[in-house]
Amino acid sequence: MQIQHHKLTDAPFKESPNQGGPITVDTIIIHYTGGASAESSIETLTNSEAKVSAHVMVSAEGDITQMVPFNAKAWHAGKSHYGDRTGMNQYSIGIELDNPGVLKKSGQNYVSWFGRKYPEEEVIEAVHRNEDFTRFWHIFPEEQINAAYSLCELLIKNYDIKYLLGHEEVSPGRKTDPGPAFPLDKFRDKLLLEDRSSDEPDTLPGEAEVAVPRLNFRNAPGTHGQKITQPLKKGTLLKIIRKEGDWYQVEAPVKGWVMSKYVKTDDS
Ligand SMILES: [Zn+2]
């Protein structure tokens, strides 16, 4: 995939009438649709009466559809601000991920606002960065994450991208997308901060498994860290990102901290 004349070369382009003049791009804003399917959301985002749009849709299967050229304004962020700037549509490329968003527990199932039921394995319970209580969120399939990642990589290669933000960060209180199921911090770390010129020394075990019946999962390394989900169950697989003293920062799949002595690694 490449970008030519501000369009992806190998993705369908279904132009949205909901677009404005040229923009000065230095930001990518990530969203979830909160909709039933990529197709139904594309229909809304290309409907002139809806008055909303985004540059790109990424389906759950990782299929990409472009709707607005990357140098034109799409109407995805609405009332928004970041730093000193307001009206983030003027500075940003908007990427929508097909995902139902927040789910409510009902018996054995988890239900979206539009009434679809999802099995437990597609759901995580986690605290949103703008909230202090857990809720249920639909996961983003690996194919979708990978497609979004490659797309961001391509955009960074083609535009002077300085910020990669969630809608929840530019419209806090009003918006909760993409939410805690999306690895936004990891995207930023890998796409904007990583120094690609040097290979990182690989001294961490990489993967681990929870070795105790219930392991507290916190937002900081230390017992002062707030618990960000229910305790992790024995056998839960963790990806270790960092070590700080007696603590590991892990992905499970949300990012958090656990005490290193309570996990089993290949080395231990
Ligand atoms: Zn949004």
mmCIF file of C-alpha atoms and ligand atoms in Angstrom:
data_model
loop_
_atom_site.group_PDB
_atom_site.id
_atom_site.type_symbol
_atom_site.label_atom_id
_atom_site.label_comp_id
_atom_site.label_asym_id
_atom_site.label_seq_id
_atom_site.Cartn_x
_atom_site.Cartn_y
_atom_site.Cartn_z
ATOM 1 C CA MET A 1 0.000 0.000 0.000
ATOM 2 C CA GLN A 2 1.150 3.513 -0.823
ATOM 3 C CA ILE A 3 -0.297 6.990 -0.826
ATOM 4 C CA GLN A 4 -0.568 8.901 -4.095
ATOM 5 C CA HIS A 5 -2.318 12.256 -4.432
ATOM 6 C CA HIS A 6 -3.476 11.850 -0.817
ATOM 7 C CA LYS A 7 -5.236 8.568 -1.547
ATOM 8 C CA LEU A 8 -4.345 4.989 -0.652
ATOM 9 C CA THR A 9 -3.343 3.089 -3.775
ATOM 10 C CA ASP A 10 -4.772 -0.308 -2.800
ATOM 11 C CA ALA A 11 -7.918 0.466 -0.847
ATOM 12 C CA PRO A 12 -11.414 1.232 -2.143
ATOM 13 C CA PHE A 13 -12.207 4.966 -2.170
ATOM 14 C CA LYS A 14 -15.841 5.674 -1.378
ATOM 15 C CA GLU A 15 -15.940 9.442 -1.326
ATOM 16 C CA SER A 16 -17.854 11.193 1.410
ATOM 17 C CA PRO A 17 -19.599 14.488 0.580
ATOM 18 C CA ASN A 18 -18.942 15.462 4.205
ATOM 19 C CA GLN A 19 -15.601 17.184 3.774
ATOM 20 C CA GLY A 20 -14.088 20.625 3.832
ATOM 21 C CA GLY A 21 -11.077 22.482 2.506
ATOM 22 C CA PRO A 22 -7.368 21.746 2.834
ATOM 23 C CA ILE A 23 -5.910 20.866 6.237
ATOM 24 C CA THR A 24 -2.484 21.112 7.854
ATOM 25 C CA VAL A 25 -1.871 17.563 8.994
ATOM 26 C CA ASP A 26 0.300 16.768 12.002
ATOM 27 C CA THR A 27 -2.072 14.556 13.987
ATOM 28 C CA ILE A 28 -3.790 11.186 13.661
ATOM 29 C CA ILE A 29 -6.988 10.742 15.656
ATOM 30 C CA ILE A 30 -8.223 7.213 16.387
ATOM 31 C CA HIS A 31 -11.917 6.427 16.847
ATOM 32 C CA TYR A 32 -14.234 3.520 17.247
ATOM 33 C CA THR A 33 -17.498 3.724 15.374
ATOM 34 C CA GLY A 34 -19.811 2.404 18.094
ATOM 35 C CA GLY A 35 -21.706 0.928 15.158
ATOM 36 C CA ALA A 36 -23.011 -2.464 14.070
ATOM 37 C CA SER A 37 -20.654 -3.021 11.098
ATOM 38 C CA ALA A 38 -18.047 -1.289 8.973
ATOM 39 C CA GLU A 39 -20.563 -1.230 6.078
ATOM 40 C CA SER A 40 -23.316 0.472 8.084
ATOM 41 C CA SER A 41 -20.833 2.989 9.486
ATOM 42 C CA ILE A 42 -19.443 3.761 6.012
ATOM 43 C CA GLU A 43 -23.015 4.393 4.910
ATOM 44 C CA THR A 44 -23.470 6.934 7.703
ATOM 45 C CA LEU A 45 -20.078 8.552 7.120
ATOM 46 C CA THR A 46 -20.845 9.045 3.408
ATOM 47 C CA ASN A 47 -24.430 10.233 3.905
ATOM 48 C CA SER A 48 -24.655 14.002 3.348
ATOM 49 C CA GLU A 49 -27.444 14.305 5.923
ATOM 50 C CA ALA A 50 -25.344 12.735 8.677
ATOM 51 C CA LYS A 51 -22.764 15.554 8.458
ATOM 52 C CA VAL A 52 -19.997 13.272 9.789
ATOM 53 C CA SER A 53 -17.093 11.569 8.072
ATOM 54 C CA ALA A 54 -13.603 10.208 8.566
ATOM 55 C CA HIS A 55 -10.677 9.722 6.237
ATOM 56 C CA VAL A 56 -10.529 5.964 6.670
ATOM 57 C CA MET A 57 -12.522 3.018 8.019
ATOM 58 C CA VAL A 58 -10.787 -0.123 9.260
ATOM 59 C CA SER A 59 -13.123 -3.125 9.498
ATOM 60 C CA ALA A 60 -12.851 -5.814 12.186
ATOM 61 C CA GLU A 61 -11.211 -8.019 9.538
ATOM 62 C CA GLY A 62 -8.636 -5.313 8.804
ATOM 63 C CA ASP A 63 -10.105 -4.144 5.477
ATOM 64 C CA ILE A 64 -9.505 -0.481 4.757
ATOM 65 C CA THR A 65 -11.858 1.917 2.967
ATOM 66 C CA GLN A 66 -10.944 5.534 2.362
ATOM 67 C CA MET A 67 -13.673 8.182 2.281
ATOM 68 C CA VAL A 68 -11.885 11.555 2.284
ATOM 69 C CA PRO A 69 -8.481 12.456 0.733
ATOM 70 C CA PHE A 70 -5.840 12.942 3.431
ATOM 71 C CA ASN A 71 -5.311 16.617 2.570
ATOM 72 C CA ALA A 72 -8.996 17.523 2.970
ATOM 73 C CA LYS A 73 -10.929 18.109 6.163
ATOM 74 C CA ALA A 74 -13.059 15.220 7.402
ATOM 75 C CA TRP A 75 -15.691 15.761 10.069
ATOM 76 C CA HIS A 76 -14.662 13.229 12.711
ATOM 77 C CA ALA A 77 -13.514 15.042 15.852
ATOM 78 C CA GLY A 78 -16.303 17.621 16.348
ATOM 79 C CA LYS A 79 -15.820 19.960 19.295
ATOM 80 C CA SER A 80 -12.248 19.146 20.273
ATOM 81 C CA HIS A 81 -9.019 20.606 21.545
ATOM 82 C CA TYR A 82 -5.433 19.614 22.164
ATOM 83 C CA GLY A 83 -2.860 21.887 23.754
ATOM 84 C CA ASP A 84 -3.652 25.401 22.564
ATOM 85 C CA ARG A 85 -5.568 24.286 19.518
ATOM 86 C CA THR A 86 -9.272 23.792 19.075
ATOM 87 C CA GLY A 87 -11.184 22.227 16.190
ATOM 88 C CA MET A 88 -8.851 19.279 15.637
ATOM 89 C CA ASN A 89 -10.410 18.397 12.267
ATOM 90 C CA GLN A 90 -8.237 21.165 10.820
ATOM 91 C CA TYR A 91 -5.041 19.334 11.795
ATOM 92 C CA SER A 92 -5.853 15.671 11.734
ATOM 93 C CA ILE A 93 -6.456 12.508 9.808
ATOM 94 C CA GLY A 94 -9.350 10.564 11.329
ATOM 95 C CA ILE A 95 -9.253 6.778 11.440
ATOM 96 C CA GLU A 96 -12.452 4.930 12.389
ATOM 97 C CA LEU A 97 -12.278 1.371 13.690
ATOM 98 C CA ASP A 98 -15.410 -0.730 13.420
ATOM 99 C CA ASN A 99 -16.182 -1.645 17.046
ATOM 100 C CA PRO A 100 -19.398 -1.547 19.118
ATOM 101 C CA GLY A 101 -17.687 0.205 22.039
ATOM 102 C CA VAL A 102 -19.055 -0.073 25.575
ATOM 103 C CA LEU A 103 -21.021 -3.240 26.383
ATOM 104 C CA LYS A 104 -23.438 -4.014 29.205
ATOM 105 C CA LYS A 105 -23.376 -7.375 30.980
ATOM 106 C CA SER A 106 -26.613 -9.337 30.725
ATOM 107 C CA GLY A 107 -26.560 -12.909 32.082
ATOM 108 C CA GLN A 108 -23.720 -14.748 30.345
ATOM 109 C CA ASN A 109 -23.585 -12.236 27.529
ATOM 110 C CA TYR A 110 -22.430 -8.723 26.854
ATOM 111 C CA VAL A 111 -24.763 -6.499 24.894
ATOM 112 C CA SER A 112 -24.122 -3.410 22.762
ATOM 113 C CA TRP A 113 -26.380 -0.375 22.755
ATOM 114 C CA PHE A 114 -27.904 -1.655 19.504
ATOM 115 C CA GLY A 115 -28.805 -4.999 21.083
ATOM 116 C CA ARG A 116 -26.187 -7.404 19.713
ATOM 117 C CA LYS A 117 -24.794 -10.012 22.112
ATOM 118 C CA TYR A 118 -21.094 -10.823 22.364
ATOM 119 C CA PRO A 119 -19.381 -13.784 24.072
ATOM 120 C CA GLU A 120 -17.062 -13.265 27.044
ATOM 121 C CA GLU A 121 -13.900 -13.960 25.033
ATOM 122 C CA GLU A 122 -14.543 -10.833 22.942
ATOM 123 C CA VAL A 123 -14.848 -8.580 25.981
ATOM 124 C CA ILE A 124 -12.461 -6.948 28.403
ATOM 125 C CA GLU A 125 -13.305 -5.256 31.670
ATOM 126 C CA ALA A 126 -11.173 -2.166 32.089
ATOM 127 C CA VAL A 127 -11.033 1.402 33.338
ATOM 128 C CA HIS A 128 -11.187 4.145 30.722
ATOM 129 C CA ARG A 129 -8.401 6.727 30.949
ATOM 130 C CA ASN A 130 -10.989 9.453 31.682
ATOM 131 C CA GLU A 131 -12.943 7.404 34.251
ATOM 132 C CA ASP A 132 -12.263 5.671 37.564
ATOM 133 C CA PHE A 133 -14.515 2.592 37.361
ATOM 134 C CA THR A 134 -14.453 -0.512 35.193
ATOM 135 C CA ARG A 135 -16.762 -1.096 32.261
ATOM 136 C CA PHE A 136 -16.986 -3.764 29.561
ATOM 137 C CA TRP A 137 -15.451 -3.061 26.157
ATOM 138 C CA HIS A 138 -15.363 -5.031 22.939
ATOM 139 C CA ILE A 139 -11.887 -6.157 21.920
ATOM 140 C CA PHE A 140 -10.257 -5.093 18.652
ATOM 141 C CA PRO A 141 -9.265 -8.223 16.656
ATOM 142 C CA GLU A 142 -5.577 -8.620 15.885
ATOM 143 C CA GLU A 143 -6.130 -8.186 12.121
ATOM 144 C CA GLN A 144 -7.808 -4.845 12.776
ATOM 145 C CA ILE A 145 -5.032 -3.642 15.105
ATOM 146 C CA ASN A 146 -2.391 -4.714 12.591
ATOM 147 C CA ALA A 147 -4.153 -2.955 9.713
ATOM 148 C CA ALA A 148 -4.512 0.233 11.763
ATOM 149 C CA TYR A 149 -0.856 0.040 12.746
ATOM 150 C CA SER A 150 0.361 -0.352 9.164
ATOM 151 C CA LEU A 151 -1.887 2.507 8.107
ATOM 152 C CA CYS A 152 -0.450 4.788 10.806
ATOM 153 C CA GLU A 153 3.050 3.782 9.761
ATOM 154 C CA LEU A 154 2.265 4.709 6.171
ATOM 155 C CA LEU A 155 0.736 8.043 7.191
ATOM 156 C CA ILE A 156 3.788 8.863 9.321
ATOM 157 C CA LYS A 157 6.001 8.143 6.320
ATOM 158 C CA ASN A 158 3.954 10.478 4.116
ATOM 159 C CA TYR A 159 2.965 13.297 6.458
ATOM 160 C CA ASP A 160 4.713 15.174 9.237
ATOM 161 C CA ILE A 161 2.791 13.439 12.015
ATOM 162 C CA LYS A 162 3.684 14.617 15.514
ATOM 163 C CA TYR A 163 0.691 13.405 17.516
ATOM 164 C CA LEU A 164 -1.298 10.203 17.606
ATOM 165 C CA LEU A 165 -4.352 10.739 19.773
ATOM 166 C CA GLY A 166 -7.609 9.138 20.745
ATOM 167 C CA HIS A 167 -10.896 10.977 20.235
ATOM 168 C CA GLU A 168 -11.287 10.570 24.034
ATOM 169 C CA GLU A 169 -8.197 12.757 24.488
ATOM 170 C CA VAL A 170 -9.285 15.636 22.256
ATOM 171 C CA SER A 171 -12.941 15.526 23.372
ATOM 172 C CA PRO A 172 -12.638 14.269 26.975
ATOM 173 C CA GLY A 173 -15.921 13.844 28.799
ATOM 174 C CA ARG A 174 -17.840 13.924 25.523
ATOM 175 C CA LYS A 175 -16.177 10.909 23.869
ATOM 176 C CA THR A 176 -14.852 7.540 25.066
ATOM 177 C CA ASP A 177 -13.415 6.206 21.798
ATOM 178 C CA PRO A 178 -11.206 4.350 21.096
ATOM 179 C CA GLY A 179 -11.344 3.299 24.794
ATOM 180 C CA PRO A 180 -9.158 1.014 26.909
ATOM 181 C CA ALA A 181 -9.417 -2.009 24.602
ATOM 182 C CA PHE A 182 -7.336 -0.144 22.016
ATOM 183 C CA PRO A 183 -3.543 -0.110 22.622
ATOM 184 C CA LEU A 184 -3.204 3.626 22.060
ATOM 185 C CA ASP A 185 -0.152 4.127 24.290
ATOM 186 C CA LYS A 186 1.615 1.244 22.601
ATOM 187 C CA PHE A 187 0.856 2.737 19.182
ATOM 188 C CA ARG A 188 2.368 6.042 20.288
ATOM 189 C CA ASP A 189 5.405 4.392 21.876
ATOM 190 C CA LYS A 190 6.136 2.247 18.860
ATOM 191 C CA LEU A 191 5.187 4.630 16.074
ATOM 192 C CA LEU A 192 6.340 7.996 17.380
ATOM 193 C CA LEU A 193 8.974 7.366 20.050
ATOM 194 C CA GLU A 194 10.821 4.256 19.035
ATOM 195 C CA ASP A 195 14.321 4.831 17.786
ATOM 196 C CA ARG A 196 14.525 2.530 14.838
ATOM 197 C CA SER A 197 18.253 3.051 14.326
ATOM 198 C CA SER A 198 19.306 0.972 17.327
ATOM 199 C CA ASP A 199 18.227 -2.504 18.260
ATOM 200 C CA GLU A 200 16.920 -2.600 21.796
ATOM 201 C CA PRO A 201 18.787 -5.001 24.052
ATOM 202 C CA ASP A 202 16.439 -7.855 24.789
ATOM 203 C CA THR A 203 16.857 -8.475 28.511
ATOM 204 C CA LEU A 204 13.202 -8.918 29.433
ATOM 205 C CA PRO A 205 11.637 -12.383 29.532
ATOM 206 C CA GLY A 206 8.994 -11.211 27.043
ATOM 207 C CA GLU A 207 6.129 -13.397 28.139
ATOM 208 C CA ALA A 208 4.838 -14.519 31.492
ATOM 209 C CA GLU A 209 1.925 -16.252 33.129
ATOM 210 C CA VAL A 210 0.076 -15.263 36.304
ATOM 211 C CA ALA A 211 1.248 -17.759 38.965
ATOM 212 C CA VAL A 212 -1.145 -16.919 41.808
ATOM 213 C CA PRO A 213 -4.961 -17.278 41.978
ATOM 214 C CA ARG A 214 -5.590 -13.515 41.858
ATOM 215 C CA LEU A 215 -3.020 -10.918 40.929
ATOM 216 C CA ASN A 216 -3.680 -7.194 41.331
ATOM 217 C CA PHE A 217 -3.314 -5.231 38.107
ATOM 218 C CA ARG A 218 -2.388 -1.606 38.699
ATOM 219 C CA ASN A 219 -1.886 1.609 36.751
ATOM 220 C CA ALA A 220 1.551 2.297 38.316
ATOM 221 C CA PRO A 221 4.495 0.287 39.681
ATOM 222 C CA GLY A 222 3.854 0.112 43.435
ATOM 223 C CA THR A 223 1.008 -0.770 45.789
ATOM 224 C CA HIS A 224 -0.109 2.873 45.580
ATOM 225 C CA GLY A 225 -1.035 2.194 41.955
ATOM 226 C CA GLN A 226 -4.794 2.056 41.401
ATOM 227 C CA LYS A 227 -6.293 -1.291 40.440
ATOM 228 C CA ILE A 228 -7.385 -0.914 36.832
ATOM 229 C CA THR A 229 -9.277 -4.178 36.339
ATOM 230 C CA GLN A 230 -10.491 -7.124 38.378
ATOM 231 C CA PRO A 231 -7.478 -9.128 39.633
ATOM 232 C CA LEU A 232 -5.885 -11.230 36.898
ATOM 233 C CA LYS A 233 -6.610 -14.937 37.161
ATOM 234 C CA LYS A 234 -3.990 -17.669 37.452
ATOM 235 C CA GLY A 235 -2.708 -18.709 34.039
ATOM 236 C CA THR A 236 -3.463 -15.349 32.358
ATOM 237 C CA LEU A 237 -0.804 -14.716 29.723
ATOM 238 C CA LEU A 238 1.058 -11.425 29.948
ATOM 239 C CA LYS A 239 3.393 -9.664 27.590
ATOM 240 C CA ILE A 240 6.148 -7.968 29.543
ATOM 241 C CA ILE A 241 7.006 -4.503 28.308
ATOM 242 C CA ARG A 242 9.205 -3.069 31.024
ATOM 243 C CA LYS A 243 10.697 -3.763 34.443
ATOM 244 C CA GLU A 244 10.891 -1.250 37.263
ATOM 245 C CA GLY A 245 12.224 -2.623 40.550
ATOM 246 C CA ASP A 246 9.969 -5.475 41.629
ATOM 247 C CA TRP A 247 7.316 -4.616 39.067
ATOM 248 C CA TYR A 248 6.628 -5.551 35.477
ATOM 249 C CA GLN A 249 4.646 -3.396 33.109
ATOM 250 C CA VAL A 250 2.612 -5.859 31.058
ATOM 251 C CA GLU A 251 -0.079 -6.072 28.443
ATOM 252 C CA ALA A 252 -3.055 -8.226 29.327
ATOM 253 C CA PRO A 253 -4.103 -6.863 26.765
ATOM 254 C CA VAL A 254 -4.523 -3.443 28.427
ATOM 255 C CA LYS A 255 -1.339 -1.995 29.852
ATOM 256 C CA GLY A 256 -0.759 -2.210 33.584
ATOM 257 C CA TRP A 257 1.676 -3.181 36.320
ATOM 258 C CA VAL A 258 2.024 -6.419 38.300
ATOM 259 C CA MET A 259 4.469 -7.601 40.967
ATOM 260 C CA SER A 260 7.128 -9.603 39.181
ATOM 261 C CA LYS A 261 7.409 -12.277 41.891
ATOM 262 C CA TYR A 262 3.833 -13.416 41.239
ATOM 263 C CA VAL A 263 4.334 -14.279 37.571
ATOM 264 C CA LYS A 264 6.061 -17.234 36.005
ATOM 265 C CA THR A 265 8.439 -16.570 33.115
ATOM 266 C CA ASP A 266 10.621 -18.878 31.020
ATOM 267 C CA ASP A 267 13.566 -17.685 33.100
ATOM 268 C CA SER A 268 11.959 -18.339 36.481
HETATM 269 ZN ZN ZN B 1 -14.771 9.398 17.639
#
